[in-house]
CSV table of C-alpha atoms and ligand atoms in Angstrom, one decimal:
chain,number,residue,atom,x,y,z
A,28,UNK,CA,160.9,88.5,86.1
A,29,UNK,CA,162.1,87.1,89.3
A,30,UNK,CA,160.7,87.9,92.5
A,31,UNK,CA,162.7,86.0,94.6
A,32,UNK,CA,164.3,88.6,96.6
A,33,UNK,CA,161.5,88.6,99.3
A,34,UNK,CA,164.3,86.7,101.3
A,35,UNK,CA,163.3,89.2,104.5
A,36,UNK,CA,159.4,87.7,104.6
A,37,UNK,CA,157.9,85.4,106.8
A,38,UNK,CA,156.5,83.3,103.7
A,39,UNK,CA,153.9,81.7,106.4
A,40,UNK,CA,152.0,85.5,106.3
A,41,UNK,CA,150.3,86.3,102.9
A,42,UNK,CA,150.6,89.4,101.0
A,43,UNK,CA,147.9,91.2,100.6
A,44,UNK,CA,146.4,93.3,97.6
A,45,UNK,CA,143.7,96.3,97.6
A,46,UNK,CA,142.0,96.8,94.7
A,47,UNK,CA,142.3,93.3,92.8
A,48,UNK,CA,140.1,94.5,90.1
A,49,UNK,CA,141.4,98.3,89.1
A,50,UNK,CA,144.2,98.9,86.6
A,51,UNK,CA,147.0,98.0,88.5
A,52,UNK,CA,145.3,95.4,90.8
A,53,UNK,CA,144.6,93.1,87.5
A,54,UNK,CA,148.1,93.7,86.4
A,55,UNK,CA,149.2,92.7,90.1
A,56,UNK,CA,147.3,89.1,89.7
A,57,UNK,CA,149.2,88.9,86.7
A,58,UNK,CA,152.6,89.5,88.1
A,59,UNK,CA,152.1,88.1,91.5
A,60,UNK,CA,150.5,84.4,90.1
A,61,UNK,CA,154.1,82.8,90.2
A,62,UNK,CA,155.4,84.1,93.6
A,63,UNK,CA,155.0,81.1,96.2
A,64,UNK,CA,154.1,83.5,99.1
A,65,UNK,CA,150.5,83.6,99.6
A,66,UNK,CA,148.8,85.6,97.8
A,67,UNK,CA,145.4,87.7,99.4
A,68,UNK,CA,143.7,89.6,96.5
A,69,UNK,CA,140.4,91.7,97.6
A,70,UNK,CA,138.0,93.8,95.9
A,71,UNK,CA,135.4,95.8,97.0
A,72,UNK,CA,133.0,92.9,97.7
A,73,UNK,CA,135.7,91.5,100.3
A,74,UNK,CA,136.4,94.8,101.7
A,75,UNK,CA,134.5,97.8,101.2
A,76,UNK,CA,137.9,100.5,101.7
A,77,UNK,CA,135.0,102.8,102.8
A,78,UNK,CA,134.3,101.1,106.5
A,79,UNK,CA,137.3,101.3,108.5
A,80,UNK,CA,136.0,98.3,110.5
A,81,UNK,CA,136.0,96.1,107.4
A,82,UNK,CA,140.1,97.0,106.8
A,83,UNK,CA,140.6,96.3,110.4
A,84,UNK,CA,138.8,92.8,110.0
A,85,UNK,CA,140.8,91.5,107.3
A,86,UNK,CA,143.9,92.8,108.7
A,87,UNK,CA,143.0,91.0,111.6
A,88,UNK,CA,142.1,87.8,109.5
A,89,UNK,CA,145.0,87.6,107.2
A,90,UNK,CA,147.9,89.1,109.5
A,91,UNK,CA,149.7,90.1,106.4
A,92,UNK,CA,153.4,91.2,106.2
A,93,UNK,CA,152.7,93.0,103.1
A,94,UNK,CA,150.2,95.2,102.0
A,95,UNK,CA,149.9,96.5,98.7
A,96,UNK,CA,146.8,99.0,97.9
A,97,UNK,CA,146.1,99.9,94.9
A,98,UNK,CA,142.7,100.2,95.4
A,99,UNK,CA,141.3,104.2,95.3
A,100,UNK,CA,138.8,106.5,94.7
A,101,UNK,CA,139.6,107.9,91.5
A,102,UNK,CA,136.6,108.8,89.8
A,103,UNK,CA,138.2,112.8,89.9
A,104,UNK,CA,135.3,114.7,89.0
A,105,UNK,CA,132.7,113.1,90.8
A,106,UNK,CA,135.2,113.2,93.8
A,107,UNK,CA,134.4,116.7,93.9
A,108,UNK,CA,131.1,116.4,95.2
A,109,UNK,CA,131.8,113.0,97.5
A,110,UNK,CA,134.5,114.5,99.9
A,111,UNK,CA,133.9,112.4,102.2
A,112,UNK,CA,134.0,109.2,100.9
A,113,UNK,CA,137.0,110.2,98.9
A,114,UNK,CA,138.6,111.0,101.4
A,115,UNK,CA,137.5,108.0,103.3
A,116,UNK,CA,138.8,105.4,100.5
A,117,UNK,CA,142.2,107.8,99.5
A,118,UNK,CA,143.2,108.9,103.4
A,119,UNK,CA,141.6,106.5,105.9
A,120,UNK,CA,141.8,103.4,104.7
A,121,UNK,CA,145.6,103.7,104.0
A,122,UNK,CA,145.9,105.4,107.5
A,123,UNK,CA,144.1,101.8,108.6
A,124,UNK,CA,146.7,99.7,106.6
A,125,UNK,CA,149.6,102.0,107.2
A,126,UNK,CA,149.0,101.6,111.6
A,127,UNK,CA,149.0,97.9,111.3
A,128,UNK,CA,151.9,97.3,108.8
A,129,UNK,CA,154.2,100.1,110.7
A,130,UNK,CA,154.0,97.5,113.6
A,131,UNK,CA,155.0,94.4,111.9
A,132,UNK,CA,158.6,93.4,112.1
A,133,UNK,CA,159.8,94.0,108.5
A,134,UNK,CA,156.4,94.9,107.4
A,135,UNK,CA,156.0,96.6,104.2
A,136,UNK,CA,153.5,99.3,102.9
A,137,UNK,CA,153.4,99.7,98.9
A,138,UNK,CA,150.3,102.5,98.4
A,139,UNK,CA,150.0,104.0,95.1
A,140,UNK,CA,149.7,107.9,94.7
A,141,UNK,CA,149.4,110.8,92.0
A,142,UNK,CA,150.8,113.8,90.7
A,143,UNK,CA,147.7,115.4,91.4
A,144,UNK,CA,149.3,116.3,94.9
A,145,UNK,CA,151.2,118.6,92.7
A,146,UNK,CA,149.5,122.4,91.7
A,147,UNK,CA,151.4,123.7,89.2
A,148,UNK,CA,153.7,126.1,91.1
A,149,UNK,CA,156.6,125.0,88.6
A,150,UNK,CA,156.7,123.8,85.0
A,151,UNK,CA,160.1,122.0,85.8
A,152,UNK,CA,159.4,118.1,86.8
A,153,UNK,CA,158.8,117.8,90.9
A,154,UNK,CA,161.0,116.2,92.8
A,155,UNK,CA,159.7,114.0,95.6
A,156,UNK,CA,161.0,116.7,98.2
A,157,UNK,CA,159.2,119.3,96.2
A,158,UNK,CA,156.7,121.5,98.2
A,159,UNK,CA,153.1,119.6,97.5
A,160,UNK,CA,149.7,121.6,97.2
A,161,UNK,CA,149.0,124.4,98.1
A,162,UNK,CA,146.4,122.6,99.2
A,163,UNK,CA,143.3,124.8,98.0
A,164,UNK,CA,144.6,124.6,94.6
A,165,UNK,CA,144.3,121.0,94.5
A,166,UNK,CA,141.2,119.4,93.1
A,167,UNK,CA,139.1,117.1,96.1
A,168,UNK,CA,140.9,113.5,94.4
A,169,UNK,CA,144.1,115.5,94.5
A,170,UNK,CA,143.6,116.8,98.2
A,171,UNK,CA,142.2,113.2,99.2
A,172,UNK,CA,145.6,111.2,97.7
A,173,UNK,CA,148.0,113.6,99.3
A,174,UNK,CA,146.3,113.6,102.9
A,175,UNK,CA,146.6,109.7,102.3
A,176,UNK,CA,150.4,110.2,101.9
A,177,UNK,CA,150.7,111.9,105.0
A,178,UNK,CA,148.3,109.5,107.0
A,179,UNK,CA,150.9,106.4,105.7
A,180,UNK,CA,154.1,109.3,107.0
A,181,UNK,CA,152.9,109.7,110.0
A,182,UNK,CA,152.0,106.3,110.8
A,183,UNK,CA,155.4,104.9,110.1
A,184,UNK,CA,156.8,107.6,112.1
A,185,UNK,CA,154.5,106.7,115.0
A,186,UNK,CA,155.8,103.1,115.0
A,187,UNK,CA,159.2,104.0,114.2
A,188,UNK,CA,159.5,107.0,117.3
A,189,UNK,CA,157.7,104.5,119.7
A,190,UNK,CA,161.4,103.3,120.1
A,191,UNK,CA,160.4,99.5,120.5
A,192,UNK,CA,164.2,97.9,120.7
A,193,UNK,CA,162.3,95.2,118.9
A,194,UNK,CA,162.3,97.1,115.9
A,195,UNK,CA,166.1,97.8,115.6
A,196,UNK,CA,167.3,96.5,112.4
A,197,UNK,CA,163.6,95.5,111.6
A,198,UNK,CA,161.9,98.1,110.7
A,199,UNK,CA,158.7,98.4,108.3
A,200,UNK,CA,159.1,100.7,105.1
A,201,UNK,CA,156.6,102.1,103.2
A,202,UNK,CA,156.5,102.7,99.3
A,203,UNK,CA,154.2,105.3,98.0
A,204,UNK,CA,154.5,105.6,94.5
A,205,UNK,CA,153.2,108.5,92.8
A,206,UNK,CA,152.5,108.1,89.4
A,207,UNK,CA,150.5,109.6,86.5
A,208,UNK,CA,148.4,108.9,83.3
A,209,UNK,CA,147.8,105.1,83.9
A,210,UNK,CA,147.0,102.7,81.5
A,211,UNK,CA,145.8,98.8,81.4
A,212,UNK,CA,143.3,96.7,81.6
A,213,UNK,CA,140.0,98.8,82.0
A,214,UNK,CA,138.7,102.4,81.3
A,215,UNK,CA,141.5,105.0,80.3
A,216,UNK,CA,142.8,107.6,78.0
A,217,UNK,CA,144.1,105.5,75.5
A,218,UNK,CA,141.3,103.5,74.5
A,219,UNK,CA,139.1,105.9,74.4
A,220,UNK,CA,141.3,107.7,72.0
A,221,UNK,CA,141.0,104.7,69.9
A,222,UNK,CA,137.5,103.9,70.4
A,223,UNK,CA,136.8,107.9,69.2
A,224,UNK,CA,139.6,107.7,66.3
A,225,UNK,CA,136.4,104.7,64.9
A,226,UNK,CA,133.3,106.3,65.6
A,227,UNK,CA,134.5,110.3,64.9
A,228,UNK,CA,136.1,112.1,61.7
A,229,UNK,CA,137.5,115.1,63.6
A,230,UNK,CA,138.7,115.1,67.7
A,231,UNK,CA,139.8,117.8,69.5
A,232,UNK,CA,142.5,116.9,72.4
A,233,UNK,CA,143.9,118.8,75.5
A,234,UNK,CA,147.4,119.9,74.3
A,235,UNK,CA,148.5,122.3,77.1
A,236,UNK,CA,149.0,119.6,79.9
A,237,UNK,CA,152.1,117.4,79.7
A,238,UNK,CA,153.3,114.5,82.1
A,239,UNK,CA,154.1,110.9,81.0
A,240,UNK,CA,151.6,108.1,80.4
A,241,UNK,CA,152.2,105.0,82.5
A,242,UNK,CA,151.7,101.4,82.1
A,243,UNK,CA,149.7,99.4,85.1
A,244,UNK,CA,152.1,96.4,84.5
A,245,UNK,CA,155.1,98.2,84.9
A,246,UNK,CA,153.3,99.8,88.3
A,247,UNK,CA,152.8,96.4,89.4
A,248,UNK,CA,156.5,95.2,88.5
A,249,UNK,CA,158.0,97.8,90.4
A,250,UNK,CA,155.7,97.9,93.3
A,251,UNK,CA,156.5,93.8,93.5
A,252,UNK,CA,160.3,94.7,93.3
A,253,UNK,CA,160.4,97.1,95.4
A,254,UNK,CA,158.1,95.3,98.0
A,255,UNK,CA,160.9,92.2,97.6
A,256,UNK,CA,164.1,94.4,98.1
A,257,UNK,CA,165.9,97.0,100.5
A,258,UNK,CA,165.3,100.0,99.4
A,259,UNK,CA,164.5,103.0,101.8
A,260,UNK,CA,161.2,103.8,102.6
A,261,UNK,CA,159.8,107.1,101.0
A,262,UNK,CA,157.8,108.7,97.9
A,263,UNK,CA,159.2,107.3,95.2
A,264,UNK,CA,158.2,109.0,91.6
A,265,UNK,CA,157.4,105.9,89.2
A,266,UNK,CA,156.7,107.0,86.3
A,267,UNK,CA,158.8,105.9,82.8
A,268,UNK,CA,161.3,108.2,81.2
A,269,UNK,CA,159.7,111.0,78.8
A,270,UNK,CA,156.8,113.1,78.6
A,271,UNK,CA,153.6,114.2,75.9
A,272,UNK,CA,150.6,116.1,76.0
A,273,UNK,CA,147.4,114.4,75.6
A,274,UNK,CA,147.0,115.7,72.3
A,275,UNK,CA,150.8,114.2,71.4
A,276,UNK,CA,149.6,111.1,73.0
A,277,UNK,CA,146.7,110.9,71.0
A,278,UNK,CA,148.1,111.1,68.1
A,279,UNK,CA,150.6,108.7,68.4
A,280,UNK,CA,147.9,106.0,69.9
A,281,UNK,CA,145.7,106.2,67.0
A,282,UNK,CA,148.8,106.3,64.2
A,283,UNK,CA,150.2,103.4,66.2
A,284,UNK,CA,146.8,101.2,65.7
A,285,UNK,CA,146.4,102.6,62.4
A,286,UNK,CA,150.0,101.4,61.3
A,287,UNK,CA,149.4,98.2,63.1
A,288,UNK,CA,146.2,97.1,61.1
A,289,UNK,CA,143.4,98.7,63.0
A,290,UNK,CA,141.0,99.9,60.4
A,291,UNK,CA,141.1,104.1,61.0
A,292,UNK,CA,139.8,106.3,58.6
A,293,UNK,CA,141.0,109.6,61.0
A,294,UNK,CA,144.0,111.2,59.5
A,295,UNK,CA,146.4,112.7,62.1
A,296,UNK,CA,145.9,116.4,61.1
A,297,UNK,CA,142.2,115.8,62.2
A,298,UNK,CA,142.9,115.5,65.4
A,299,UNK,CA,143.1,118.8,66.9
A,300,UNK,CA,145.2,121.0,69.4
A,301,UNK,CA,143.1,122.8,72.1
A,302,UNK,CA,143.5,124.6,75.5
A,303,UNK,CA,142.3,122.7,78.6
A,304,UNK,CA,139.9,125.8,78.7
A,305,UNK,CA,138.1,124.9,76.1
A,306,UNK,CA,137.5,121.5,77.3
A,307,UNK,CA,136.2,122.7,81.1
A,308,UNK,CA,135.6,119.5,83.6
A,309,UNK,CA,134.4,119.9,87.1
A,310,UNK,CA,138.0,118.9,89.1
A,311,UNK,CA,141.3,121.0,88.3
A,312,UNK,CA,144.0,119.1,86.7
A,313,UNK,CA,147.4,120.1,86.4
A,314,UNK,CA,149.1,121.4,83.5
A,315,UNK,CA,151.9,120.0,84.6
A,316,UNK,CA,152.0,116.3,85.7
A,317,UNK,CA,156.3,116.0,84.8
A,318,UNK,CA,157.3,113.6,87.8
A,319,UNK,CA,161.3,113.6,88.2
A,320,UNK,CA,161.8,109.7,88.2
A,321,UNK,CA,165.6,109.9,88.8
A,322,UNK,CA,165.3,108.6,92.5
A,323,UNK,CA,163.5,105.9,91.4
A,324,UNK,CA,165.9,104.9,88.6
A,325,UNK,CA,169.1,105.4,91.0
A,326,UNK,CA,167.1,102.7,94.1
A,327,UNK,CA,166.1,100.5,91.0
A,328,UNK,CA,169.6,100.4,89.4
A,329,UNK,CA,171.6,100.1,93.1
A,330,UNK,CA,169.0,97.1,93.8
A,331,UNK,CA,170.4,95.7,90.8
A,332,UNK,CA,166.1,95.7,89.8
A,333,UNK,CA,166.6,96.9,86.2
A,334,UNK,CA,168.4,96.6,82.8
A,335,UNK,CA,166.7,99.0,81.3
A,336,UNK,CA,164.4,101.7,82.5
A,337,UNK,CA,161.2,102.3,80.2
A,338,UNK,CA,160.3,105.1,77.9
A,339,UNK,CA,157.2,105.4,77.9
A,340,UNK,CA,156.7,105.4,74.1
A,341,UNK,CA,157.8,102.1,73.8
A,342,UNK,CA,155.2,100.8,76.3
A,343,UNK,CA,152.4,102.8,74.5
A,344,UNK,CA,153.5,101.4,71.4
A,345,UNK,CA,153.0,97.4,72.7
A,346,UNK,CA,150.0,98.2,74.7
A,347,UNK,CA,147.8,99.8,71.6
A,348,UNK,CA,149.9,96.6,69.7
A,349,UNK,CA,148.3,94.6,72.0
A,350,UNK,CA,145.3,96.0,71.6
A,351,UNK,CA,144.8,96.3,67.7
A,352,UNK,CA,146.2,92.2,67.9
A,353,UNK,CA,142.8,91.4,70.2
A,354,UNK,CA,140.1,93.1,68.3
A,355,UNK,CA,141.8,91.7,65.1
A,356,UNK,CA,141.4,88.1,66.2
A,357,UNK,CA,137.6,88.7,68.1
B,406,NAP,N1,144.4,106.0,86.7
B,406,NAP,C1,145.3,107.0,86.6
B,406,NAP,O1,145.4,107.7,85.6
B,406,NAP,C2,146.1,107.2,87.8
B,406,NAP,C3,147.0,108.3,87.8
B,406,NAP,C4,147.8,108.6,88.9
B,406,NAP,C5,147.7,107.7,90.0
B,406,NAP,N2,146.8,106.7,90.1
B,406,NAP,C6,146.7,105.9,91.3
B,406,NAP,O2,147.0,104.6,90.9
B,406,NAP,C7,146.2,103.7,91.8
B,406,NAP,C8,145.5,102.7,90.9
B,406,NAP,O3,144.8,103.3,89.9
B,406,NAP,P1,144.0,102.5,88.8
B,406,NAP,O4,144.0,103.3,87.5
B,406,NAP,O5,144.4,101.1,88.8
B,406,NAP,O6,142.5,102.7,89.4
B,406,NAP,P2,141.2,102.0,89.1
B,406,NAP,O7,141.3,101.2,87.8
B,406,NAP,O8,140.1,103.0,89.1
B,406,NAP,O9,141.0,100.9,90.3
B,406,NAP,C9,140.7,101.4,91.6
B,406,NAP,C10,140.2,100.2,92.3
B,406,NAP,O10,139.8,100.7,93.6
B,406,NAP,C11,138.6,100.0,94.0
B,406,NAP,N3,137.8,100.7,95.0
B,406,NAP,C12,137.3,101.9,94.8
B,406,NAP,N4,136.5,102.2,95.9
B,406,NAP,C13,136.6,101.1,96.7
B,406,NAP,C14,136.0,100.7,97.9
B,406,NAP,N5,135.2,101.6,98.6
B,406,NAP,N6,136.3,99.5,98.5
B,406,NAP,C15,137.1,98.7,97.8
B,406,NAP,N7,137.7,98.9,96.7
B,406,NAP,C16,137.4,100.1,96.1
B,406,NAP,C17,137.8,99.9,92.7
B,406,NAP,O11,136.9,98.8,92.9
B,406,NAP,P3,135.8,98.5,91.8
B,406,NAP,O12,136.5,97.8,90.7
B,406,NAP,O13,134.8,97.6,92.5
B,406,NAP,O14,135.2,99.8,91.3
B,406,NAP,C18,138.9,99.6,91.7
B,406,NAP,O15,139.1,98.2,91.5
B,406,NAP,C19,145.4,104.6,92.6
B,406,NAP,O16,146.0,104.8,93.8
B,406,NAP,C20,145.3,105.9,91.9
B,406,NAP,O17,145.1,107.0,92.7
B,406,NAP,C21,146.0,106.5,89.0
């Protein structure tokens, strides 16, 4: 993949990337290793997202034109007894980065979100200009992401209503890309699937909530594409085409490894079907995580940024590939 279409960036300022060592930040130092613009990847040792001061700093230091975040609380149930620092990671910090980007000619803000903003008032896929919340459904991560939208909305709009003739024709966008079920490098769904589907004869798997599992490297792709080209700032859905219960996406996981060599004793009809009630955890999730991705697919497709937009069972199918291929040659 080419990223050469950041022909808009001062290639003198460094882009700069939140959460170098989550999910989507490895897959980012993947991606980004190539580009010639310099690179700025931090983790929480280099900026603690916690102390606004710290953001400020290294805004100050690097004077980036780009900021990508994908840095976040996420640890959902344990969210629900640290408010406040959830919501100091998931709301303030991007506030922090959104103020100082929404100022820079042609800055650009590209900020990861969730369908947790979402509380199941329909069972249809949201669109992005679909009602969020209501807000007291929403577990504290959910709450935390979606006030962190709105920080990065009204930020831009700050900047953009301050009228500054300067910024005619160069206005900063933001990105925020709410996505769902992510999977990479580090702890998810999937490999504990497989890691289970080894030690266990049985397993019992949520099959009454449905969205679409999502891979980090495709999140990184199209945050970098998007971040290189003209599309309008907004919410943008990313997530790939399709959509699977956990219990579906089980299933398929473990059959995949098993047809791909990994040694699995646990036959498919093992793994069992169950209510998210009888598998109670302390933050709500929704039962319905469907994202409608078609605005996405149109800006990708119009940018000319895509042959062919993902399913996400192909990308399952090569990531647990992938995997089964390592632990067969360690
Ligand atoms: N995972 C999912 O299923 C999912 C679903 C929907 C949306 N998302 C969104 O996608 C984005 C990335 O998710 P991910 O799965 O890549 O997350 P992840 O693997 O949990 O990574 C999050 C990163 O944020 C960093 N971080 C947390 N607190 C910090 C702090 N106080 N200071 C600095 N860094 C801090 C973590 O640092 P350490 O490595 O030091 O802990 C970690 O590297 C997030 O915006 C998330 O809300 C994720």
């Amino acid at each position: 993949m080419s990223y050469s279409s950041f022909e808009l960036l001062d290639h003198s300022k460094p882009i700069l990337v939140f959460g170098r060592d989550g999910q989507i930040g490895q897959a980012l130092q993947a991606c980004l290793k190539d580009l010639k613009t310099p690179t700025v990847f931090l983790g929480r040792n280099e900026c603690d997202l916690a102390n606004e001061d710290a953001i400020r700093q290294v805004l100050n230091r690097y004077q980036p034109q780009v900021i990508i975040n994908a840095a976040a609380y996420t640890a959902v149930d344990k969210a629900e007894n640290e408010r406040e620092l959830a919501f100091a990671i998931n709301a303030k910090a991007p506030q922090v980065m959104a103020h100082y980007i929404a100022n820079v000619s042609h800055g650009i803000l590209v900020h990861y979100s969730t369908d947790y903003v979402f509380a199941d008032t329909q069972t249809t896929a949201y669109l992005e200009t679909d009602e969020v919340g209501p807000i007291d459904q929403l577990c504290i991560y959910g709450q935390s992401k979606l006030a962190g939208e709105q920080a990065i909305e009204e930020a831009f709009n700050l900047a953009h209503d301050s009228g500054h003739e300067i910024y005619h024709n160069k206005f900063s966008r933001y990105f925020i890309l709410r996505t769902s079920w992510v999977y990479g490098d580090g702890g998810n769904f999937i490999r504990t699937m497989l890691r289970l589907a080894g030690e266990r004869d049985q397993l019992k798997v949520v099959a009454d909530q449905v969205g679409a599992p999502t891979s980090a490297g495709w999140l990184a792709e199209v945050g970098i594409q998007i971040a290189g080209s003209r599309m309008e700032s907004g919410i943008y859905h990313a997530i790939p085409d399709g959509e699977i219960s956990w219990h579906g996406l089980a299933v398929f996981a473990i059959e995949t490894a098993a047809t791909a060599g990994e040694g699995i004793e646990l036959k498919s009809e093992n793994i069992l079907p169950i209510p998210a009630t009888d598998y109670p955890l302390p933050a709500k999730r929704p039962y319905n995580s469907r994202l409608n991705n078609s605005k996405l697919k149109k800006a990708l497709s119009e940018m000319a940024l895509t042959e062919q937009y993902p399913h996400w069972m192909g990308q399952v199918e090569e990531y647990v590939k992938n995997i089964v291929k390592q632990s067969l040659s360690s």
